[in-house]
XYZ file of C-alpha atoms in Angstrom:
266
model
C -0.241 0.003 0.091
C 2.722 2.221 0.948
C 4.512 2.558 -2.361
C 1.757 3.760 -4.063
C 1.273 6.764 -1.712
C 3.204 9.797 -3.795
C 2.821 12.949 -3.113
C 0.802 13.259 -6.904
C -1.283 11.265 -4.972
C -1.553 13.068 -1.800
C -2.345 16.415 -3.877
C -5.267 14.793 -5.595
C -6.964 13.815 -2.891
C -7.032 16.789 -1.046
C -7.529 18.805 -4.163
C -10.655 16.363 -4.696
C -11.548 17.256 -0.446
C -11.658 20.829 -0.866
C -13.710 20.172 -3.791
C -16.439 18.322 -1.716
C -16.283 20.611 1.339
C -16.833 23.553 -1.304
C -19.887 21.930 -2.632
C -21.084 21.536 1.087
C -20.470 25.503 1.777
C -18.155 24.681 4.710
C -16.002 27.678 4.174
C -18.323 29.700 3.577
C -20.479 28.630 6.346
C -17.259 28.864 8.693
C -16.559 32.211 7.321
C -19.828 33.737 8.034
C -20.228 31.665 11.754
C -16.961 33.649 12.465
C -18.443 36.861 11.660
C -21.431 36.494 13.264
C -19.426 35.304 16.775
C -16.924 38.063 16.843
C -19.989 40.712 16.364
C -19.131 41.746 12.684
C -23.060 40.526 11.258
C -23.258 43.232 8.513
C -20.314 41.366 6.624
C -21.091 41.929 2.768
C -23.738 44.209 3.195
C -24.012 47.393 0.671
C -25.998 50.467 2.809
C -23.648 52.225 2.994
C -26.163 55.013 4.819
C -28.132 52.348 6.948
C -27.544 52.394 10.469
C -26.351 48.939 11.212
C -26.491 48.169 15.011
C -25.316 45.083 16.640
C -26.369 42.712 19.074
C -24.541 40.300 19.894
C -26.037 37.429 21.976
C -24.457 34.766 20.084
C -21.024 35.115 20.958
C -22.709 35.827 25.163
C -24.800 32.502 24.508
C -22.120 30.144 23.280
C -19.695 31.663 25.886
C -21.550 30.297 28.419
C -21.973 27.510 27.191
C -18.326 27.008 27.578
C -17.787 28.003 30.321
C -20.471 25.602 31.416
C -19.123 22.982 30.112
C -14.712 23.468 31.450
C -15.641 24.951 34.693
C -14.872 21.109 36.443
C -10.893 20.010 35.555
C -9.752 17.068 33.570
C -7.736 14.434 35.976
C -6.634 11.615 34.957
C -5.967 8.381 37.295
C -4.909 4.780 35.492
C -4.931 1.991 37.664
C -4.720 -2.168 36.969
C -6.968 -4.624 37.731
C -5.760 -8.092 39.608
C -1.951 -6.621 39.756
C 0.507 -6.481 42.669
C 2.727 -3.981 44.151
C 4.991 -3.916 40.502
C 1.799 -3.426 38.531
C 0.565 -0.084 40.983
C 3.738 1.079 40.932
C 3.564 1.697 37.528
C 0.519 3.276 37.198
C 1.194 5.866 39.498
C 3.606 6.613 36.831
C 1.307 6.296 34.055
C -0.479 8.636 36.019
C 2.027 10.841 36.839
C 3.345 11.247 33.426
C -0.271 11.729 31.613
C -0.377 14.285 34.234
C 2.330 16.023 33.083
C 1.720 15.647 29.349
C -1.606 17.606 30.243
C 0.432 20.297 32.135
C 2.541 20.754 29.115
C 0.546 20.874 26.624
C -1.700 23.499 28.185
C -4.136 20.797 27.377
C -7.097 23.186 29.830
C -6.589 25.405 27.871
C -6.932 23.843 24.644
C -10.184 22.409 25.720
C -12.009 25.932 25.792
C -10.619 26.735 22.141
C -11.939 23.539 21.056
C -15.088 23.635 22.585
C -14.990 27.685 21.190
C -14.438 26.290 17.395
C -16.762 23.322 17.681
C -20.143 25.344 19.021
C -19.051 28.281 16.368
C -17.515 26.543 13.450
C -19.582 23.238 13.994
C -16.562 20.669 14.713
C -13.538 20.495 16.622
C -10.281 19.225 15.969
C -7.687 17.914 18.352
C -4.335 16.176 16.311
C -1.652 14.922 18.651
C 1.740 14.224 17.035
C 5.295 13.653 18.580
C 7.921 16.675 18.398
C 11.061 14.418 19.051
C 13.644 18.298 19.500
C 10.977 19.186 22.035
C 13.280 19.383 25.508
C 12.198 17.248 27.884
C 13.108 17.954 31.657
C 16.887 20.084 32.537
C 20.528 19.565 33.287
C 21.595 16.090 33.662
C 17.906 14.405 33.374
C 17.323 16.364 29.852
C 16.244 14.080 26.915
C 14.400 15.412 23.434
C 11.475 14.727 22.588
C 7.596 15.362 23.340
C 3.685 14.680 23.234
C 2.220 18.050 21.192
C -0.983 18.260 20.999
C -2.315 21.058 18.309
C -5.730 22.560 17.468
C -6.989 22.048 13.665
C -10.069 23.606 12.236
C -12.494 22.038 10.801
C -11.272 24.019 7.153
C -7.860 22.268 7.318
C -8.781 18.567 8.212
C -9.804 15.770 5.161
C -11.285 12.297 5.591
C -10.970 9.845 2.875
C -15.178 9.248 3.115
C -16.382 12.188 3.571
C -19.769 9.902 4.410
C -18.638 8.634 7.045
C -18.630 9.845 11.171
C -16.284 6.984 12.773
C -12.871 8.740 12.412
C -10.752 5.158 12.852
C -12.591 3.993 10.256
C -11.461 6.233 7.524
C -9.420 4.851 4.567
C -7.115 7.610 5.076
C -6.771 11.357 6.797
C -5.574 14.312 5.674
C -4.360 17.405 8.041
C -3.239 20.500 6.003
C -1.039 23.037 7.413
C 0.363 26.671 6.778
C 4.324 26.971 7.604
C 6.885 29.524 6.651
C 9.160 28.673 4.083
C 12.095 28.655 6.666
C 10.142 26.314 8.927
C 9.605 23.729 6.110
C 13.714 23.844 5.061
C 14.983 23.597 8.645
C 12.694 20.696 9.159
C 13.632 18.682 5.178
C 17.011 19.855 6.506
C 16.532 17.866 10.358
C 15.322 14.793 8.326
C 18.430 14.819 5.862
C 17.375 16.613 2.686
C 19.715 19.174 2.613
C 18.765 20.715 -1.126
C 14.797 20.271 0.365
C 13.038 23.125 -3.206
C 10.207 24.669 -1.934
C 8.308 27.600 -3.123
C 5.961 30.067 -2.282
C 2.131 29.386 -2.407
C -1.099 30.031 -1.690
C -3.955 28.730 0.850
C -6.337 26.990 -1.442
C -8.355 25.164 0.545
C -10.782 28.038 0.568
C -10.902 29.556 3.360
C -8.045 32.101 3.517
C -7.860 33.029 -0.359
C -5.765 35.744 1.010
C -1.450 36.184 -0.142
C 0.110 35.013 2.904
C 3.418 36.379 1.868
C 6.754 33.405 2.541
C 4.288 30.292 3.544
C 3.354 27.525 1.954
C 1.643 24.221 1.998
C 2.303 21.269 3.945
C 0.068 18.182 4.156
C -0.363 15.378 6.811
C -2.029 11.898 4.823
C -2.945 9.100 7.901
C -3.829 6.054 6.594
C -3.866 2.673 8.172
C -1.619 -0.621 6.625
C -2.466 -3.724 9.321
C -4.362 -2.321 11.582
C -1.050 -0.128 12.048
C -1.470 3.923 10.922
C 0.928 5.009 8.626
C 1.801 9.058 8.012
C 4.158 11.010 5.197
C 4.455 14.876 5.042
C 4.025 16.568 1.662
C 5.267 20.130 0.932
C 5.737 21.275 -3.119
C 5.859 18.356 -5.084
C 7.996 16.361 -3.119
C 8.383 13.663 0.163
C 8.904 16.366 3.288
C 9.005 13.186 5.494
C 8.421 9.896 3.967
C 6.022 6.876 4.106
C 6.647 5.768 8.134
C 5.550 3.507 10.014
C 3.786 5.477 13.584
C 3.296 2.181 15.385
C -0.049 3.765 16.715
C -3.311 1.575 16.258
C -6.052 4.702 16.156
C -6.039 7.638 14.292
C -3.995 10.520 16.795
C -7.330 12.453 15.849
C -9.856 13.559 17.803
C -13.001 14.907 16.403
C -15.976 15.631 16.913
C -19.007 18.045 16.108
C -21.508 20.113 17.926
C -24.884 18.291 16.141
C -24.700 14.736 14.334
C -25.354 15.045 10.038
C -26.594 12.282 9.005
C -23.988 11.152 6.360
C -21.722 13.636 6.747
C -18.147 14.120 9.432
C -19.221 18.235 8.894
C-alpha cells in the first residue's frame, strides 16, 4: 500500500476533498459564523447610508456554554486490575506522566478553544503528534522528544470517506498546515533533505484566499496498513517526510461535531 502513496496522489486527494467542502458550503458557512460570533454581522451588506446596530447575543450564549462545560477540571487516574505492588507502581508512573503531558501541552486551555470552535464552526479537532526535537527536563536528566497537542480547524482536515462520521474507520486522513518556508526547510534539513526546494504558495482550500507572504502548504496524510497507522508529509511536489510507520493502532485525531449531520462528518 505505502508503495502506491506518492506526492501527486496526496495532492489529488486533497484537491478532491476541497471540492467536496466547497460543494457543501463549508468554507462560506464557517466564514459567516465567525463574522457573526465576533459581532461583524453586517459583513457583505452593501448599505453605506444605513445604520448598522449589532446586539451580539450569539457570543454571550456560546461563551456561557463553554464556561459551563469546562468549569470542572480534568484529571486522570490509571489503575490495574488484579496486579501486585509492581503493577501499581507502574500505574502511578503512568498517571504522573499523563498529568505532566496535560500540563505541558496546556490541554485544559485547548479544551476551551476546542469547544469554542465546535460551537461556532460546527466541528472541532485535536491532533496528537510527537515532536522529537522538543526538550524535556533539564540538567543531566534532560532528553528530547515530547507529545504535543494541536487544534485543527474543520476547514483544514479532510477524511477519505466524507460520508462516515467515525474517524477510526476512515481510509485516510489529510491535515493541511500553513507553514513558513523557513520552518519547512529546517525540518527537511533535520530529515536529511539538504537541497529541499519549496516555493511560496497560497492557501487554496477556500477558507483563506489572501496571499500569505512567505508561507507554503504542508499536507500530512495518515492511513492504516494491517491495523497500524502510517504517515507522510508532502510539501510542493515532494515528500517532506517519506511514508513512515507510526506504531499506533488508532489515528492520533480526536474529532467532534456540535450536531450530527447524517452521511457527513461536517
